[in-house]
């Protein structure tokens, strides 16, 4: 994992969150002219969120130009074969789109790298995906050498070498036409935990989340197109707690609404908590006090401060994390295999 | 795991919690004459809590007579060799105490059973402990057969047989002088998560926590003394959230206290949250509303209700759970090995 | 494994070997009237050898009455998906035949037990097969309990309990309508190593091969029909060496034949070494001395004596044993799954 | 493994074998003046064979100049803790000797690479050794980066990249002061199987044994001193068979000797088969024919020819190979850890 979290510590997240809380009407007014193209659509059960930033947008919001894709099945569960298959299909088509401009594609050399520590279950999704892809190598092997290269180098604390330096060394040796990295992520929102695939062509910064030197893995630093695929498998304790409190406030808020407008019973879904965003927070104040009216981010910050030396200030994962991680390793390896074959 | 949770769903917990919140003075007044002997002491970094209930106590609080031990190192961390060793020493001596009345002890036959699902990391502590104990069997094997028997049968959903029925069949076949079961537990209090060993001689109910039929594994049902050893490796989402809110309230409460009594700066430790129990909750009401004055249990119940159909209503474990589980398997196997040798 | 080797140490083997070396004509004369029905046929690449012994035959050759099936693909190799699939199909149909007389078959309770030590690769085929079958249990689970039970109890040296006693305890507790055990075997003939499935309804004797007390697992001792499925995954050093010398003698023998009869060039196949059985051994004596004319069994015995305190007197397995063992675990679990569904 | 077998396919082996069959007297006459220094001594149960070749020797026998060490405990068995510890001690001291000339040793950067395929038990000794060494990395990590680097890259067929190219890329990136590679080997002599550690400073050729392009990993190609550590974990079928026949001939030969010289009963040890080399082979000819007088190597070649399309022409390992491989991974990691600390 090495907490690079391209979606997490950077401005895009806040931008995106901001976008999320806008009404449909408002979303449509985010025009390309501003340098940011936001799009959300649904294919079967999969919600596909795409944010494209061009040079103008990069300058405006300070977030690197490129494409940021999020595939989510809000109702996914650990043994949900159908949901996993729908995500696989969408992922294959999105990967193909994002790599369509690579010249001489069918003969290109591909380097796949699974980041993370295979001995820490929620961090093992990258290495386990590579385990399932190793068996493809012989199919792409000829007298000229291989067209497919697969590595799961482990993390710096196991190998001694910074992950970015490993990737640089391999890229120089292999000279691939494209580099694809798979990694586990920390979820920014507990409702996305284990239900989302994030794909970007802007590269990643292994170690960024933990204050390590931020050597970038990107087209700019390697001279090779980079696709980063991330699965949020852990969530910060403070984020999870603040999310639960949000859900509580929404729930109580809608109960209060129901009483005053009994005809409009809202169903509260955890995923679509913004549904209820118009509930009047002032009605919650008698029960929950002033902080019910604070922005969500401020409650997260409060918990981060309070829990800073506390056990709860840790990354947390669901009890079924073993099952989730195996499923995503299956999903990602299937999608990457199909993408290789389509090339 | 099969969520038997002998400490969890039963009255003892509440009794214990009640006890915990009493002052030292009050604790001393809990006399044996009432049928319950409560004792708390410290050996090095290990806090040992012992609750002994006799027939009178059983009738009074409806909790089975016997001994309930809790060993805790509040400051334990995943690679804390010293802390683990201190717990091991205490555990060996407590096991010896609890089994001192078994006749002909040095020649007794011992059946060790590790409950739980080895494919779910937080539930694997029982099976992994048995993996480390299997290698002892040859040392206790003679022409008369073995004096040590080790099994990790898996869970009902894998084997088809209820765990209690497996234990019954093995007990009838082997006729041991004592049965020791090791299992993972759900923590009732997130500050105990992965920092506690629970030991009881009252037996367990595999499956009790999930509403399955509660076949008891105990001296009464098997005709053999039973020692149950449990490690809390997961915590309920609602419990964790309510604990975090408690910590928040304590923290803010002490800040307010500090302002009025700047000379008595309290350090807030997550473990000893009761330190601050005298903080006046009414001072929190302006910020956090009325619920700041609710009992802790009511906030848990509120989250259980609100999150009932929600992802957060799940068992949760820390990201380092792999590391914790391996360490406890090492600790328990070392303690059980030393106990066997002392016999 | 526990070396029960139902085919190995018992008379049937010698009988079978005797049969193998007869000509086609002779084989046909082994009539059922003698109490033994020998049959060999081929389905695709699979050679199916069936030996059925009735009460008369049991008395005559001292071998327990019942059916002994051997499925072999002589040309099988470790990644041979087609060969494995052909064997799977044959196995499903043979299992159905052997269990066709069980009353109320579709509602019967089935107990599957994988014998052997999962930490010793060639012995792990039983446990690994059960790992793949555990996931079926929920499909056969209802309020009345399960109709499928799956265990891999490990070996006596790990658990303390004799395997047969474990099976007895489980059979008494579960009261299945049929017991199926899967185990690794020692091959009697190195050309069968990892290329053969053996199936019998006569039961097994875990531990028989290593001089342990021979508690039988059979219909007679358990009161339940027993099907034993065995995969030869190791071979005795002396057997392997004697086989290699046989191959050498056959090879040189046929070279000598060729010189005198250049028109009848025999191809020497390792599997069908009896093809060459008519080669005159006396022609080999000048090169290889007198022992070239000895019976195969005597050369095995010589090596057993010479190597008795020697490293080569050990069980040996091919370097690809990991791959073989995983494949057979897949094959057997698929076949057993299909058989369960057909019930 | 990638069968590089520095000891196997090269002339040194034959040279060494030649040496082995000389009498003690003859051995002493192999003087350094000839460019080859042969030395054999014993420390406890460990036999240490050292062959040092200088430039003159290299020219004379065509074998690369450098040191070739073999540590053997002929009586080693799979759970032989004492024997393993004796080997560990010898290995630590020999490693220190071989690396004593590295300048600024205590601050040097060390790159450790475990070759081989972790999914094939006898080939897993390199990767498993690295698994045990990863945990050392944090101890050698500072703000300047690490002084210890640990990788187990897998084999070409899994990664797509030739192992030598991986090593080159890592060496260029890390710029270590020394490279140590650990690998499994094919034994040239079945009595050495799993009982020997081979150490050389002349480098290795991954893939050499299987006809792949022989990119050398050596000081010459990398510009960095290279220590290669090899454990023979498999043996060629033909070699094993020829060894068994040798043992047979020695055994029968000594029986015949005994009859004529009953006072000098020789004990036949598999390891020291040369003890008996003076037995008159002509006495064996009546029983075993002419080939009993052939050189050992010719019998190996005969079996290689005869078994060329046969299952027995495969690498073979003992049934306890899992146990051996774990033990060597423990041994090598302990020795390398101690060597790092002594630096």
Tab-separated table of C-alpha atoms in Angstrom, chain A residues 1 3 74 76 118-123 190-191 193 195 234 237 240-241 243-245 247-249 251-252 255 269-271 285-292 294 302-303 305-307 309-312 314-323 326, chain B residues 1 3 74 76 118-123 190-191 193 195 234 237 240-241 243-245 247-249 251-252 255 269-271 285-292 294 302-303 305-307 309-312 314-323 326:
chain	number	residue	atom	x	y	z
A	1	UNK	CA	0.000	0.000	0.000
A	3	UNK	CA	-0.331	4.913	1.331
A	74	UNK	CA	-22.537	0.473	-3.776
A	76	UNK	CA	-21.398	-5.081	-3.493
A	118	UNK	CA	1.520	-9.563	0.973
A	119	UNK	CA	1.778	-10.293	4.684
A	120	UNK	CA	-0.772	-7.628	5.634
A	121	UNK	CA	-4.122	-8.784	4.317
A	122	UNK	CA	-5.635	-5.424	3.289
A	123	UNK	CA	-2.349	-4.482	1.614
A	190	UNK	CA	-16.131	4.365	4.487
A	191	UNK	CA	-19.024	3.623	2.164
A	193	UNK	CA	-14.459	0.601	1.326
A	195	UNK	CA	-16.587	-1.469	-3.223
A	234	UNK	CA	-8.768	0.231	4.643
A	237	UNK	CA	-10.506	5.332	12.144
A	240	UNK	CA	-15.090	5.834	9.720
A	241	UNK	CA	-16.303	7.375	12.942
A	243	UNK	CA	-19.074	8.754	8.590
A	244	UNK	CA	-21.065	6.837	11.172
A	245	UNK	CA	-22.010	10.054	12.914
A	247	UNK	CA	-25.265	8.504	8.994
A	248	UNK	CA	-26.745	8.969	12.443
A	249	UNK	CA	-27.477	12.624	11.803
A	251	UNK	CA	-31.178	9.137	10.023
A	252	UNK	CA	-32.390	11.255	12.902
A	255	UNK	CA	-37.076	10.934	11.243
A	269	UNK	CA	-29.274	4.818	2.097
A	270	UNK	CA	-25.752	4.917	3.430
A	271	UNK	CA	-24.319	5.373	-0.028
A	285	UNK	CA	-28.973	20.740	17.559
A	286	UNK	CA	-31.188	20.135	20.604
A	287	UNK	CA	-30.185	16.473	20.631
A	288	UNK	CA	-26.653	16.497	19.259
A	289	UNK	CA	-25.555	19.982	20.071
A	290	UNK	CA	-23.805	22.466	17.942
A	291	UNK	CA	-21.451	20.107	16.161
A	292	UNK	CA	-24.364	18.591	14.238
A	294	UNK	CA	-20.439	21.498	11.504
A	302	UNK	CA	-11.778	16.738	15.503
A	303	UNK	CA	-11.507	12.939	15.746
A	305	UNK	CA	-6.946	15.390	16.897
A	306	UNK	CA	-8.646	13.617	19.786
A	307	UNK	CA	-7.515	10.164	18.719
A	309	UNK	CA	-2.296	8.985	20.282
A	310	UNK	CA	-5.085	6.503	20.483
A	311	UNK	CA	-5.586	3.003	19.134
A	312	UNK	CA	-8.589	4.109	17.158
A	314	UNK	CA	-5.460	3.465	12.914
A	315	UNK	CA	-6.402	2.006	9.620
A	316	UNK	CA	-9.320	-0.326	9.970
A	317	UNK	CA	-10.679	-3.013	7.694
A	318	UNK	CA	-13.802	-5.162	7.693
A	319	UNK	CA	-13.595	-8.632	9.203
A	320	UNK	CA	-14.217	-10.159	5.761
A	321	UNK	CA	-11.136	-8.448	4.362
A	322	UNK	CA	-9.523	-11.794	3.396
A	323	UNK	CA	-12.502	-12.561	1.244
A	326	UNK	CA	-9.032	-12.523	-2.837
B	1	UNK	CA	-14.898	-17.562	16.206
B	3	UNK	CA	-19.181	-15.555	18.055
B	74	UNK	CA	-3.189	-1.622	27.797
B	76	UNK	CA	0.583	-3.510	24.009
B	118	UNK	CA	-8.280	-20.171	9.547
B	119	UNK	CA	-9.203	-18.424	6.314
B	120	UNK	CA	-10.510	-15.316	8.091
B	121	UNK	CA	-7.523	-13.616	9.670
B	122	UNK	CA	-9.114	-12.323	12.906
B	123	UNK	CA	-10.771	-15.702	13.420
B	190	UNK	CA	-12.421	-1.293	21.586
B	191	UNK	CA	-9.575	-0.448	23.959
B	193	UNK	CA	-9.030	-5.169	21.111
B	195	UNK	CA	-4.642	-6.465	24.064
B	234	UNK	CA	-12.674	-7.906	16.321
B	237	UNK	CA	-18.765	-1.227	14.426
B	240	UNK	CA	-16.065	1.120	18.227
B	241	UNK	CA	-17.943	4.245	17.219
B	243	UNK	CA	-16.074	4.224	22.216
B	244	UNK	CA	-14.585	6.900	19.995
B	245	UNK	CA	-17.356	9.285	20.947
B	247	UNK	CA	-13.088	9.331	24.150
B	248	UNK	CA	-14.074	12.562	22.473
B	249	UNK	CA	-16.395	13.509	25.323
B	251	UNK	CA	-11.184	14.721	26.021
B	252	UNK	CA	-13.384	17.759	25.630
B	255	UNK	CA	-10.289	20.475	28.473
B	269	UNK	CA	-5.604	7.884	28.513
B	270	UNK	CA	-7.891	5.838	26.305
B	271	UNK	CA	-7.643	2.835	28.588
B	285	UNK	CA	-24.309	19.584	26.427
B	286	UNK	CA	-23.939	22.962	24.710
B	287	UNK	CA	-21.505	21.459	22.200
B	288	UNK	CA	-22.685	17.886	21.858
B	289	UNK	CA	-26.287	18.149	22.882
B	290	UNK	CA	-28.299	16.042	25.173
B	291	UNK	CA	-26.829	12.679	24.186
B	292	UNK	CA	-23.523	13.594	25.840
B	294	UNK	CA	-26.658	9.501	27.971
B	302	UNK	CA	-28.498	3.972	19.012
B	303	UNK	CA	-25.699	3.136	16.556
B	305	UNK	CA	-30.229	0.663	15.390
B	306	UNK	CA	-29.112	3.319	12.925
B	307	UNK	CA	-26.482	1.107	11.276
B	309	UNK	CA	-28.610	-2.367	7.484
B	310	UNK	CA	-25.378	-0.541	6.967
B	311	UNK	CA	-21.843	-1.615	6.119
B	312	UNK	CA	-20.566	-0.145	9.337
B	314	UNK	CA	-19.920	-5.185	10.855
B	315	UNK	CA	-17.079	-6.608	12.801
B	316	UNK	CA	-13.981	-4.551	12.345
B	317	UNK	CA	-10.337	-5.299	12.978
B	318	UNK	CA	-7.161	-3.235	12.950
B	319	UNK	CA	-5.069	-3.236	9.789
B	320	UNK	CA	-2.240	-5.011	11.636
B	321	UNK	CA	-4.550	-7.921	12.474
B	322	UNK	CA	-2.255	-10.416	10.674
B	323	UNK	CA	0.579	-9.416	12.929
B	326	UNK	CA	0.460	-14.490	14.628
